[in-house]
Coordinates of C-alpha atoms in Angstrom, one line a residue:
M273 CA 0.9 10.7 -5.9
G274 CA 0.0 9.5 -9.4
R275 CA -2.2 10.4 -11.9
P276 CA -5.3 11.3 -10.3
G277 CA -8.3 9.2 -10.8
R278 CA -11.9 9.9 -11.6
K279 CA -13.9 11.2 -8.9
G280 CA -17.3 10.1 -8.0
S281 CA -19.8 7.7 -6.8
A282 CA -19.0 5.3 -8.7
V283 CA -15.1 4.7 -8.7
A284 CA -14.4 3.4 -5.2
P285 CA -16.0 0.0 -4.7
L286 CA -15.4 -2.5 -8.1
C287 CA -12.0 0.1 -8.4
A288 CA -10.6 -1.8 -5.1
L289 CA -10.3 -5.1 -6.9
G290 CA -8.2 -3.3 -9.8
T291 CA -6.1 -1.1 -7.3
L292 CA -5.1 -3.9 -5.6
L293 CA -4.2 -6.2 -8.5
S294 CA -2.2 -3.1 -9.7
L295 CA 0.1 -4.3 -7.2
L296 CA 1.3 -7.1 -9.9
V297 CA 2.4 -5.3 -12.6
P298 CA 5.3 -7.3 -14.1
A299 CA 8.9 -5.7 -13.9
Q300 CA 12.4 -6.2 -14.9
A301 CA 13.4 -9.8 -14.5
A302 CA 16.8 -8.7 -12.9
R303 CA 14.8 -6.9 -9.9
S304 CA 14.0 -9.0 -6.6
P305 CA 11.1 -8.3 -4.6
D306 CA 11.5 -7.1 -1.0
C307 CA 8.0 -7.3 0.1
G308 CA 4.5 -8.7 -1.1
G309 CA 1.2 -9.6 -0.2
I310 CA -1.8 -12.2 -0.3
L311 CA -5.3 -11.3 -1.0
T312 CA -7.2 -14.1 0.6
P313 CA -10.6 -15.6 -0.5
S314 CA -12.2 -13.5 2.6
G315 CA -10.5 -10.2 1.2
L316 CA -12.2 -11.1 -2.5
S317 CA -15.4 -11.8 -1.1
Y318 CA -15.4 -8.2 0.7
L319 CA -14.4 -6.4 -2.4
A320 CA -17.5 -8.3 -4.0
E321 CA -19.7 -7.0 -1.7
V322 CA -18.8 -3.5 -1.7
S323 CA -18.7 -3.5 -5.2
R324 CA -22.3 -4.5 -5.5
P325 CA -23.6 -0.7 -5.4
Y326 CA -21.4 0.1 -8.4
A327 CA -22.4 -2.5 -10.5
E328 CA -25.8 -1.8 -10.0
M329 CA -25.4 2.0 -10.5
V330 CA -23.5 0.9 -13.8
L331 CA -25.9 -1.8 -15.2
R332 CA -29.2 0.7 -14.2
Q333 CA -27.6 3.7 -15.9
D334 CA -26.9 1.6 -19.3
L335 CA -30.0 -1.0 -19.3
T336 CA -32.6 1.5 -18.6
D337 CA -31.6 4.1 -21.3
P338 CA -34.6 4.2 -23.9
R339 CA -32.0 6.1 -26.3
A340 CA -29.7 3.2 -26.5
P341 CA -29.6 2.0 -29.9
D342 CA -29.0 -1.4 -28.9
L343 CA -31.4 -2.5 -26.4
P344 CA -30.5 -5.6 -24.3
L345 CA -33.7 -7.7 -24.8
G346 CA -35.8 -8.0 -27.9
S347 CA -35.2 -8.9 -31.1
P348 CA -33.4 -6.3 -33.5
K349 CA -35.9 -7.0 -36.1
A350 CA -38.8 -6.7 -34.2
S351 CA -41.0 -3.4 -34.5
S352 CA -41.1 -2.7 -31.0
R353 CA -38.8 -3.9 -28.1
D354 CA -39.1 -4.9 -24.5
Q355 CA -37.6 -1.7 -22.2
I356 CA -36.0 -2.3 -19.1
S357 CA -37.5 -0.1 -16.2
S358 CA -35.7 -1.2 -13.4
V359 CA -32.2 -2.8 -12.3
Q360 CA -31.3 -4.2 -9.2
V361 CA -28.5 -6.5 -8.4
A362 CA -29.3 -9.4 -5.8
D363 CA -25.8 -10.8 -5.8
L364 CA -22.3 -9.9 -7.1
S365 CA -19.5 -12.6 -6.4
L366 CA -15.8 -12.8 -7.3
S367 CA -14.2 -16.6 -7.1
L368 CA -10.6 -17.7 -7.5
V369 CA -9.9 -20.1 -10.5
P370 CA -6.7 -21.2 -9.6
E371 CA -4.0 -20.7 -12.0
A372 CA -6.4 -18.9 -14.6
G373 CA -7.7 -15.7 -13.0
L374 CA -11.0 -14.7 -11.7
R375 CA -14.6 -15.5 -11.9
L376 CA -17.2 -12.7 -11.6
G377 CA -20.8 -13.7 -11.1
I378 CA -23.9 -11.2 -11.0
E379 CA -27.5 -11.8 -10.5
A380 CA -29.5 -9.0 -11.2
D381 CA -33.4 -8.6 -11.3
L382 CA -35.0 -6.6 -14.1
G383 CA -38.4 -4.9 -14.4
I384 CA -39.3 -5.0 -18.0
A385 CA -42.1 -3.2 -19.5
P386 CA -43.2 -4.4 -23.0
P387 CA -44.9 -2.0 -25.5
A388 CA -48.3 -3.2 -25.2
A389 CA -48.2 -5.6 -22.1
A390 CA -48.4 -5.7 -18.3
P391 CA -44.7 -5.3 -16.6
R392 CA -43.2 -8.5 -15.5
L393 CA -40.0 -9.4 -13.7
A394 CA -36.9 -11.4 -15.1
R395 CA -33.9 -12.4 -13.6
L396 CA -30.3 -11.8 -15.3
S397 CA -27.4 -13.9 -14.5
I398 CA -23.9 -13.0 -15.7
L399 CA -21.1 -15.3 -15.6
A400 CA -17.6 -13.7 -16.8
D401 CA -13.9 -15.0 -16.6
L402 CA -11.4 -12.0 -16.0
R403 CA -7.8 -12.0 -16.6
V404 CA -4.9 -9.6 -15.6
D405 CA -3.2 -8.6 -18.6
L406 CA -0.7 -5.9 -19.6
S407 CA -1.3 -3.4 -22.0
P408 CA 1.0 -2.6 -25.0
D409 CA 2.2 0.2 -22.7
G410 CA 2.7 -2.1 -19.9
D411 CA 0.0 -0.6 -17.6
L412 CA -2.0 -3.7 -15.8
Q413 CA -5.8 -4.1 -16.8
L414 CA -8.8 -6.3 -16.0
T415 CA -10.0 -8.0 -19.5
T416 CA -12.9 -10.5 -19.6
S417 CA -11.7 -13.9 -21.2
A418 CA -15.2 -15.3 -21.5
C419 CA -18.9 -13.9 -20.7
R420 CA -22.1 -15.9 -20.5
P421 CA -25.3 -14.3 -19.9
T422 CA -28.9 -15.6 -19.5
V423 CA -32.1 -14.3 -18.6
E424 CA -35.0 -16.0 -17.0
E425 CA -38.6 -14.8 -16.5
V426 CA -39.7 -14.8 -13.1
Q427 CA -43.2 -16.7 -13.4
S428 CA -46.2 -16.8 -11.1
A429 CA -47.5 -20.0 -10.1
E430 CA -50.3 -19.7 -12.6
E431 CA -48.1 -19.4 -15.3
V432 CA -45.8 -22.3 -14.5
E433 CA -49.1 -24.5 -14.6
S434 CA -50.1 -22.7 -17.7
K435 CA -46.6 -24.0 -19.0
S436 CA -45.7 -20.3 -19.9
S437 CA -42.1 -20.2 -21.1
S438 CA -39.4 -17.7 -21.0
S439 CA -37.1 -19.5 -23.5
D440 CA -38.3 -16.7 -26.1
L441 CA -37.1 -14.3 -23.7
D442 CA -33.7 -15.9 -23.1
K443 CA -33.3 -16.4 -26.9
E444 CA -34.0 -12.5 -27.5
I445 CA -31.1 -11.3 -24.9
N446 CA -28.5 -9.4 -26.8
A447 CA -25.3 -11.1 -25.5
D448 CA -22.8 -8.8 -26.8
K449 CA -24.6 -6.2 -25.2
I450 CA -24.6 -7.5 -21.8
C451 CA -21.3 -8.5 -22.1
L452 CA -20.3 -4.8 -23.0
E453 CA -21.8 -3.7 -19.6
V454 CA -19.5 -6.4 -18.0
S455 CA -16.6 -4.7 -20.0
K456 CA -17.7 -1.0 -18.9
L457 CA -17.7 -2.5 -15.1
L458 CA -13.9 -2.5 -15.7
L459 CA -12.9 0.6 -17.0
L460 CA -13.0 2.6 -14.3
P461 CA -11.0 0.2 -12.3
N462 CA -8.4 -0.2 -15.4
E463 CA -8.5 3.8 -15.4
Q464 CA -7.1 3.5 -11.7
L465 CA -4.7 0.5 -12.8
M466 CA -2.7 3.7 -15.0
S467 CA -1.9 5.4 -11.7
L468 CA -0.8 2.3 -9.9
T469 CA 3.1 3.0 -9.6
A470 CA 2.4 5.9 -7.6
Q471 CA 5.0 7.7 -5.3
F472 CA 4.1 8.1 -1.8
P473 CA 6.0 11.0 0.5
V474 CA 8.1 9.5 3.2
T475 CA 9.7 12.8 4.0
P476 CA 9.2 16.2 1.8
S477 CA 12.2 14.9 -0.2
C478 CA 11.8 11.6 0.0
Q479 CA 9.4 9.4 -1.9
V480 CA 8.6 5.7 -2.0
Q481 CA 7.2 3.7 -4.7
Y482 CA 6.2 -0.2 -5.3
L483 CA 7.1 -2.0 -8.4
P484 CA 5.4 -5.1 -9.1
L485 CA 7.6 -7.9 -10.5
A486 CA 5.6 -10.7 -11.6
A487 CA 2.1 -11.5 -12.8
P488 CA -0.1 -12.8 -9.9
V489 CA 0.1 -16.3 -8.8
I490 CA -3.7 -17.5 -8.2
S491 CA -4.4 -20.2 -6.1
E492 CA -6.7 -21.5 -3.6
E493 CA -5.1 -19.7 -0.8
G494 CA -5.6 -16.3 -2.8
I495 CA -3.8 -13.7 -5.2
T496 CA -0.2 -13.4 -4.2
M497 CA 2.0 -10.8 -5.7
S498 CA 5.4 -10.0 -5.4
L499 CA 6.9 -6.2 -5.3
Q500 CA 10.3 -4.3 -5.3
T501 CA 10.6 -1.0 -3.3
T502 CA 12.3 2.0 -4.9
F503 CA 13.1 5.5 -3.6
Q504 CA 13.6 8.6 -4.6
V505 CA 15.2 11.7 -3.4
A506 CA 14.5 15.3 -4.9
G507 CA 13.1 13.3 -7.9
I508 CA 16.1 10.9 -8.5
A509 CA 15.9 7.2 -7.8
V510 CA 18.6 6.0 -4.9
P511 CA 20.5 3.2 -5.8
L512 CA 19.4 0.6 -3.3
P513 CA 22.1 -2.3 -1.7
V514 CA 21.6 -5.5 -3.1
S515 CA 19.9 -7.7 -0.8
P516 CA 22.1 -11.0 0.1
V517 CA 19.0 -13.4 0.1
P518 CA 16.1 -13.2 -2.6
F519 CA 12.8 -12.7 -0.7
S520 CA 9.7 -14.7 -1.1
M521 CA 6.4 -14.6 0.5
P522 CA 6.3 -16.8 3.5
E523 CA 3.5 -19.9 3.6
L524 CA 1.2 -19.3 5.7
V525 CA 0.4 -22.2 8.2
S526 CA -3.1 -21.9 7.9
S527 CA -6.0 -20.2 5.9
S528 CA -6.2 -16.8 7.4
P529 CA -9.5 -15.1 8.1
S530 CA -7.8 -11.9 7.5
H531 CA -8.4 -10.2 4.1
L532 CA -4.8 -9.2 3.2
T533 CA -1.4 -10.4 4.3
L534 CA 1.5 -8.1 3.8
A535 CA 5.3 -9.6 4.2
L536 CA 8.0 -6.8 4.3
S537 CA 11.6 -8.1 4.4
E538 CA 14.3 -7.2 6.6
H539 CA 15.9 -5.6 3.3
F540 CA 13.0 -3.6 3.0
Y541 CA 13.8 -1.8 6.2
T542 CA 17.2 -1.5 5.6
S543 CA 16.7 0.2 2.2
L544 CA 14.2 2.8 3.9
F545 CA 16.8 4.0 6.6
F546 CA 19.5 3.7 3.3
A547 CA 17.0 6.0 1.4
L548 CA 16.8 8.4 4.4
E549 CA 20.0 8.7 5.0
R550 CA 20.8 9.8 1.4
A551 CA 17.8 12.3 1.6
G552 CA 20.1 13.8 4.7
A553 CA 17.2 13.0 7.1
F554 CA 20.0 11.7 9.8
N555 CA 22.5 14.7 9.6
M556 CA 21.2 15.5 13.3
T557 CA 22.2 18.9 15.2
F558 CA 21.6 18.6 19.2
L559 CA 21.9 21.5 21.8
S560 CA 24.2 19.9 24.6
P561 CA 23.2 21.2 28.4
L562 CA 27.2 22.3 28.4
T563 CA 28.9 25.5 27.6
T564 CA 32.5 25.7 26.4
A565 CA 33.6 27.6 29.6
T566 CA 32.1 24.4 31.6
M567 CA 33.7 22.4 29.2
A568 CA 37.2 23.9 29.5
Q569 CA 37.1 22.8 33.3
K570 CA 37.1 19.4 32.2
I571 CA 38.8 19.2 29.2
T572 CA 41.5 22.3 29.4
Q573 CA 42.3 22.4 25.6
V574 CA 38.6 23.6 25.1
G575 CA 39.2 27.1 26.8
S576 CA 42.1 28.1 24.4
L577 CA 40.2 27.7 21.5
Y578 CA 36.9 29.5 22.9
P579 CA 38.0 32.6 24.6
E580 CA 34.1 33.8 25.3
D581 CA 31.6 31.1 26.7
L582 CA 29.4 29.6 23.9
P583 CA 26.5 26.9 23.9
V584 CA 28.5 23.5 22.9
M585 CA 26.7 22.0 19.8
L586 CA 26.4 18.5 18.8
R587 CA 26.6 17.5 15.1
A588 CA 25.9 14.0 13.9
E589 CA 25.8 12.1 10.6
L590 CA 26.2 8.4 9.6
R591 CA 29.6 7.6 8.6
S592 CA 28.2 4.2 7.2
S593 CA 24.7 2.9 6.2
P594 CA 22.1 2.4 8.8
R595 CA 21.2 -1.3 9.2
V596 CA 17.8 -3.1 10.3
E597 CA 17.8 -6.5 12.1
L598 CA 14.6 -8.5 12.5
E599 CA 14.4 -11.3 15.1
E600 CA 11.6 -13.2 16.6
G601 CA 9.7 -10.5 18.3
R602 CA 11.9 -7.6 17.7
A603 CA 13.4 -5.1 15.7
A604 CA 16.3 -3.0 16.1
L605 CA 18.2 -0.3 14.1
K606 CA 21.9 0.2 14.1
L607 CA 23.2 3.5 13.5
F608 CA 27.1 4.3 12.9
L609 CA 27.5 7.7 13.7
T610 CA 30.2 10.5 13.6
I611 CA 29.4 13.2 16.2
H612 CA 31.1 16.5 15.6
V613 CA 31.4 18.6 19.2
G614 CA 31.8 22.2 18.7
A615 CA 30.3 25.8 19.1
G616 CA 29.1 28.9 17.3
S617 CA 26.1 29.2 15.1
P618 CA 25.6 29.7 12.3
D619 CA 29.6 29.4 12.2
F620 CA 30.0 25.9 13.5
Q621 CA 33.4 25.3 14.4
S622 CA 33.8 21.8 15.7
F623 CA 37.1 21.1 18.4
L624 CA 36.2 17.2 18.7
S625 CA 35.1 14.4 16.8
V626 CA 33.8 10.9 18.0
S627 CA 32.3 8.1 16.6
A628 CA 29.1 6.3 18.2
D629 CA 27.4 3.2 17.1
V630 CA 23.7 3.4 18.4
T631 CA 21.3 0.5 18.7
A632 CA 17.7 1.6 18.6
G633 CA 14.8 -0.7 19.2
L634 CA 11.9 0.1 16.7
L635 CA 8.4 -0.2 17.4
L636 CA 5.9 -0.8 14.6
S637 CA 2.2 -0.5 14.2
V638 CA 0.0 0.5 11.3
T639 CA -2.4 3.3 11.2
D640 CA -4.6 3.4 8.2
T641 CA -2.2 2.6 5.5
R642 CA 1.0 3.7 6.7
M643 CA 3.7 1.6 8.7
M644 CA 4.5 3.8 11.8
I645 CA 8.0 3.3 13.3
S646 CA 9.0 4.8 16.6
A647 CA 12.4 4.5 18.0
A648 CA 14.0 4.4 21.4
V649 CA 17.6 3.9 22.4
I650 CA 18.8 0.6 24.0
D651 CA 22.6 0.5 23.6
Q652 CA 25.1 3.1 22.5
A653 CA 29.0 3.6 22.8
I654 CA 31.2 6.5 21.7
K655 CA 34.7 5.9 20.9
K656 CA 37.7 7.1 19.0
P657 CA 37.7 11.0 19.9
T658 CA 40.0 12.8 17.6
L659 CA 41.5 14.9 20.3
K660 CA 44.3 13.2 22.3
L661 CA 42.5 12.7 25.4
S662 CA 43.5 10.8 28.6
P663 CA 41.5 7.9 29.8
S664 CA 39.7 9.9 32.6
Q665 CA 38.9 12.6 29.9
A666 CA 37.6 10.0 27.6
A667 CA 35.4 8.4 30.3
L668 CA 34.2 12.2 31.0
L669 CA 33.5 12.7 27.5
E670 CA 31.0 9.7 27.5
E671 CA 29.5 10.9 30.8
L672 CA 29.4 14.6 29.1
F673 CA 27.5 13.4 26.0
L674 CA 25.8 10.0 26.4
G675 CA 22.9 11.3 28.0
T676 CA 22.3 13.9 25.3
V677 CA 22.7 11.1 22.3
R678 CA 20.3 8.9 24.3
E679 CA 17.7 11.4 24.8
E680 CA 17.9 13.2 21.0
V681 CA 18.4 10.6 18.4
P682 CA 15.4 8.9 19.3
V683 CA 13.4 12.2 19.2
W684 CA 15.3 13.2 16.0
M685 CA 14.2 10.0 14.4
N686 CA 11.0 10.0 15.7
A687 CA 10.3 13.2 14.2
V688 CA 11.8 12.1 10.8
L689 CA 9.5 9.2 10.5
S690 CA 6.4 10.9 12.2
E691 CA 4.3 10.7 9.0
G692 CA 5.0 7.2 8.9
V693 CA 5.9 5.2 5.5
H694 CA 2.9 4.5 3.1
L695 CA 2.0 0.6 2.5
P696 CA 0.8 -0.8 -0.9
H697 CA -2.7 -0.1 -0.6
A698 CA -5.8 0.9 -2.6
S699 CA -6.5 4.9 -2.4
S700 CA -10.2 4.4 -1.5
F701 CA -9.4 1.6 1.1
T702 CA -8.0 1.5 4.7
Y703 CA -6.9 -1.1 6.9
T704 CA -8.2 -2.3 10.1
D705 CA -7.7 -5.1 12.6
V706 CA -4.1 -5.3 12.1
S707 CA -1.6 -7.6 13.5
V708 CA 2.1 -6.8 13.2
M709 CA 4.4 -10.0 13.8
I710 CA 8.2 -9.4 13.5
H711 CA 9.8 -12.7 12.5
K712 CA 13.4 -13.4 11.8
D713 CA 14.4 -11.7 8.7
Y714 CA 10.4 -10.2 7.9
V715 CA 7.5 -8.5 9.3
L716 CA 3.7 -10.2 8.7
L717 CA 0.9 -7.7 8.5
L718 CA -2.6 -9.3 8.8
C719 CA -5.0 -6.8 8.1
N720 CA -8.8 -6.3 7.2
L721 CA -9.8 -4.1 4.4
K722 CA -12.7 -1.2 5.2
L723 CA -14.0 1.1 2.4
Q724 CA -13.8 4.6 3.6
A725 CA -16.9 6.1 4.8
R726 CA -17.3 8.6 2.2
H727 CA -17.1 5.8 -0.7
S728 CA -19.2 3.4 1.6
E729 CA -22.0 6.4 1.4
Q730 CA -21.8 7.3 -2.0
G731 CA -22.0 3.5 -2.9
A732 CA -25.1 3.4 -0.8
V733 CA -26.7 6.3 -2.6
A734 CA -26.0 5.0 -6.0

């Protein structure tokens, strides 16, 4: 699941921004995207809202530390300096700067305790421009390109009338110290950014991984990201079929109230089932309701092969790669199977092989951060028996085995996909209020972000 992040009350909230932006790490130009997402302005606002307790904890921890060699207020030449006794973040905002980056705004109320005077209050305002850069190691990191702190003393009416000024306080602000605190706010998100290419299990032997392909495109609509999905089987990358048509994020008809829009191409689903095939997930074995003796009554050749009565088994394997087709309002999976009919366990001996084409309707939903996929057979055909049969025997073969295939193939597939497929996501968040819309060639997911309860509680305590 990638390198572990630092645990604790401070990690979750602001790390969300870094984790979502982690989906944007540039990759090799030769690759093409098969999915992507848009973090909308409402999603960015939600991240800012849940990040406020974390920001307050970090600022309080450092700005009120009397042991700090460089206090944020007071002239370094003075024999005594103002001490900050309390910090309360009143507002934290994140806004889009199209084609540039993000703007972080923080408004914090400071309690100031002068060495020989009555305590007073001041308002610290911070504006910082954020960029998403690449480290020399190729890791995505959030950096500040500009930082502008100001501090204003909160004055009473009497002080205003007496023209008491806060200009001296503003002059004595240690801008470097304050901007260092902004950089510290990004340390934990950047730690998580190092584990952004996490591998998520699909089955015990198959993992999925999302590789960002380009820097984010930041516009008024939000932060748009392009991703390519890769799969590993037993730790080895699966060479996936090349998409005939490069995928690009569909344009939203109108501004969405949802926090996040994810789009998954038809090629994404085809690649998923291709990887599952390589993992042997569709090597299926079914027990039929027939025995060799009952089969021999219908097809006499079977009786000469098995002198004793044995249960008839069906072993199915893919003879060519599965294919997913997406149309408006429906998704279908086509399986091209070879079914070996035989008996004997553990020494299975096949006496007949047939080709079976199965079309299964796919039902898509989202639970937490996983795409749940369930299947139901809607069409099937058995053809090309290897044993020479009369037309009536071939029809009987379909009658004998179509029911078993119709019942057992969806059961097997649903067992394989029972844990779902992890979507690109931040570890401390889950998806809620999800709408799944199937269009021609892609699936669109509109979802809201929700900070998981344990992180929310920890943030509140912080």
